[in-house]
């Protein structure tokens, strides 16, 4: 029997908030896990992790407020909503939101909930809108989320009813080179500060050309019965599974004609990055494009490493190595934005309870890439990294089985090993910012959980924020 | 009868609508298979521009609450709207569209 | 946009013996094809894919009635599958390998094909067919998935054992969010 002390670090007064602007100097949700217990989930010094971080319902509830209520969450790409009124419905944690392009080209993100009786305002995946009208009683909002019409307002409502106070909560919206992020917390650092030294690595995909990136139209969604952190952690920190056994059959599936499995040499040189602050992480091989050929085929590998586009990327990134030789890079921007530069799949892991995650995935391409290359990116990413992808199929298999095993008491009791690379990374690489170690490493995973713990235990950005 | 030029014909493509703000009240012009018709632009139900609505078979549907009106007569075709629109006389000369705002009327 | 018209117009009196036979042939082809998949005779199933196969499953989105034409993703947009023969042969290698974890141990599947409608058989080498499917999958200890949808095929006459090759297969799945951890099986 586990007893959990109830601390009262949560004493925020609940005054009516007409415009959401979350200010958690203290957390709102009653804390059934105290600070010491949450902090003990990760033991960085010894390299162990308490598996309940993946399975506990109470932690999950706290996460919704403390992590998803305060982090920058990636919702999509600017090219998803090019014209005024173009919108996508998306999620920030479990909260549904509407992302809309405004007439002045800015972006708005607001809660997809009518503050009248709580109905979902918009029930479609996207489109172009002149307004959003709740289909319950007809409260209508303009594309900025302002309540503009209430049926029978003058006849039926009361004197102190003020439409201006009853729009859905607005989130902050900022973009980084095409990717759109939103944050409920008005005290959170701005997006650039939040991303910190991670932008250096994001640019490997997002800034290869002055034209920037665009998207292959369409968002693929599927459900994996596992905790979101398995996915976020793997993209943050786990080249190990790719270089060992998880994806052997994926490589086999992608071998171009005339190429043998033995030709697809798995590299042994590479680095992993742990952000100085923020929980972001990435890793990549350095060397020949054999793995990229096996995953994305020769056309993409050639585009990425040779020719005019690669030369331009080299000029922009200021490094031949960064532009042409970093292979199968994996990356997570804390908490749930993950992508693979070179393969160019981008996704948000949407939490759906401690035991379930929805994946929302799309593909980006250089905006000025030849049509043939864009088409090849489309075909190859959906062949490799998608619900039916020959690589991603096997990820789903691993995470589902871990989650199923975690139903067991013994399985939850035994701390997991997260020791790889412990004490071997350092912030002294002349070419790569952040803490850098060998490509097979769990330093970035430790960084992700470290940030998660800080967000779960520190209510004030004065202590939590990047210095 | 004072017709005033409000726009040129090609500003209102077939099947489309244009909002014009030249009078005391904004008006909406609709192009029904080449014929131009004019009504008040503000929906009688929800204070919303009908020119932003969906025009289908001579009926405009307001995007705000899905009320519908006949653009020829102004009559309500679907609730929640319950009051008819004011309709205005239109004439087209060459490429110019004229509307007589003062002669607008509501058909009962 | 992808929907083919439902059924040629014909009354009972106009149905020819040839049409009846063709209907029988096509249905028998589907039953036997399904059995290859459900009995894990995958090499035989992949051999049914013709050299110019397009195995295509578009995304399906939630749209208002007015935007219904946008429901399925189009050519050039993202999809669940959009494979040619080279890509399908790669999937075959994965499936048959010793390290294809998503199908080793293998899923137990049952393909139920019904509502078989021959839309066009005017070319004596090709038949355009629409059918409905229910695909049940049970996997490992207790995973269960049920997929339903419509298949639009172009079948091509062949002297193989089943009488046809599959030249085109477009699959409209009846889910917008795929309610499964992966699509490691074939439709």
Short mmCIF file of N, CA, C and O in Angstrom, two decimals, chain A residues 130-131 133-135 138-142 148-149 151-152, chain B residues 45-48 51-54 63-66 80 82:
data_model
loop_
_atom_site.label_atom_id
_atom_site.label_comp_id
_atom_site.label_asym_id
_atom_site.label_seq_id
_atom_site.Cartn_x
_atom_site.Cartn_y
_atom_site.Cartn_z
N UNK A 130 -15.86 31.67 -42.02
CA UNK A 130 -16.14 33.10 -41.84
C UNK A 130 -16.43 33.35 -40.37
O UNK A 130 -16.35 34.47 -39.88
N UNK A 131 -16.88 32.32 -39.69
CA UNK A 131 -17.25 32.43 -38.28
C UNK A 131 -17.37 31.00 -37.74
O UNK A 131 -17.33 30.04 -38.51
N UNK A 133 -19.92 28.88 -35.26
CA UNK A 133 -21.16 28.96 -34.51
C UNK A 133 -21.39 27.65 -33.77
O UNK A 133 -21.33 26.57 -34.36
N UNK A 134 -21.64 27.75 -32.48
CA UNK A 134 -21.91 26.57 -31.68
C UNK A 134 -23.23 25.97 -32.14
O UNK A 134 -24.23 26.66 -32.25
N UNK A 135 -23.22 24.67 -32.40
CA UNK A 135 -24.43 24.05 -32.94
C UNK A 135 -25.42 23.66 -31.85
O UNK A 135 -26.42 23.00 -32.12
N UNK A 138 -26.35 28.25 -30.77
CA UNK A 138 -26.11 29.27 -31.76
C UNK A 138 -25.23 30.44 -31.33
O UNK A 138 -25.16 31.45 -32.04
N UNK A 139 -24.56 30.32 -30.20
CA UNK A 139 -23.58 31.38 -29.89
C UNK A 139 -22.53 31.37 -30.99
O UNK A 139 -22.02 30.30 -31.35
N UNK A 140 -22.25 32.56 -31.51
CA UNK A 140 -21.40 32.62 -32.69
C UNK A 140 -20.15 33.46 -32.42
O UNK A 140 -20.21 34.49 -31.76
N UNK A 141 -19.02 32.97 -32.95
CA UNK A 141 -17.72 33.59 -32.72
C UNK A 141 -17.11 33.98 -34.06
O UNK A 141 -17.26 33.25 -35.04
N UNK A 142 -16.41 35.11 -34.09
CA UNK A 142 -15.69 35.45 -35.31
C UNK A 142 -14.41 34.60 -35.38
O UNK A 142 -14.13 33.83 -34.45
N UNK A 148 -19.57 37.10 -31.04
CA UNK A 148 -20.16 38.22 -31.79
C UNK A 148 -21.68 38.15 -31.84
O UNK A 148 -22.33 39.14 -32.17
N UNK A 149 -22.26 37.02 -31.54
CA UNK A 149 -23.71 36.95 -31.61
C UNK A 149 -24.26 35.91 -30.66
O UNK A 149 -23.77 34.79 -30.60
N UNK A 151 -28.05 34.47 -29.85
CA UNK A 151 -29.45 34.56 -30.23
C UNK A 151 -30.32 35.02 -29.05
O UNK A 151 -30.13 34.57 -27.92
N UNK A 152 -31.25 35.91 -29.35
CA UNK A 152 -32.18 36.48 -28.34
C UNK A 152 -31.44 37.12 -27.17
O UNK A 152 -31.88 37.06 -26.04
N UNK B 45 -31.81 37.99 -38.73
CA UNK B 45 -31.79 37.19 -37.50
C UNK B 45 -30.59 37.52 -36.62
O UNK B 45 -30.73 37.76 -35.43
N UNK B 46 -29.42 37.57 -37.20
CA UNK B 46 -28.24 37.58 -36.34
C UNK B 46 -27.20 38.64 -36.62
O UNK B 46 -26.07 38.49 -36.22
N UNK B 47 -27.56 39.73 -37.30
CA UNK B 47 -26.59 40.79 -37.57
C UNK B 47 -25.30 40.23 -38.15
O UNK B 47 -24.24 40.29 -37.53
N UNK B 48 -25.36 39.68 -39.34
CA UNK B 48 -24.19 39.07 -39.99
C UNK B 48 -24.29 39.30 -41.48
O UNK B 48 -25.40 39.43 -42.01
N UNK B 51 -23.64 38.48 -47.63
CA UNK B 51 -22.74 38.31 -48.78
C UNK B 51 -21.67 37.26 -48.49
O UNK B 51 -21.09 36.69 -49.41
N UNK B 52 -21.41 36.99 -47.22
CA UNK B 52 -20.48 35.93 -46.83
C UNK B 52 -21.12 34.55 -46.84
O UNK B 52 -20.46 33.55 -46.55
N UNK B 53 -22.43 34.51 -47.12
CA UNK B 53 -23.16 33.25 -46.98
C UNK B 53 -23.02 32.34 -48.20
O UNK B 53 -22.22 32.58 -49.11
N UNK B 54 -23.80 31.28 -48.19
CA UNK B 54 -23.77 30.30 -49.28
C UNK B 54 -24.97 30.53 -50.19
O UNK B 54 -26.11 30.48 -49.73
N UNK B 63 -24.15 32.26 -42.80
CA UNK B 63 -23.18 31.33 -42.21
C UNK B 63 -23.26 31.32 -40.69
O UNK B 63 -22.68 30.46 -40.05
N UNK B 64 -23.97 32.30 -40.12
CA UNK B 64 -23.94 32.39 -38.67
C UNK B 64 -24.89 31.39 -38.01
O UNK B 64 -24.51 30.66 -37.10
N UNK B 65 -26.13 31.36 -38.48
CA UNK B 65 -27.11 30.44 -37.87
C UNK B 65 -27.89 29.64 -38.90
O UNK B 65 -28.92 29.06 -38.58
N UNK B 66 -27.46 29.65 -40.13
CA UNK B 66 -28.04 28.80 -41.17
C UNK B 66 -29.48 29.18 -41.54
O UNK B 66 -30.20 28.38 -42.13
N UNK B 80 -33.48 29.64 -38.25
CA UNK B 80 -34.16 30.44 -37.25
C UNK B 80 -34.55 31.85 -37.71
O UNK B 80 -35.17 32.56 -36.93
N UNK B 82 -36.77 34.79 -39.07
CA UNK B 82 -38.23 34.87 -39.18
C UNK B 82 -38.70 36.17 -39.82
O UNK B 82 -39.88 36.31 -40.11
#
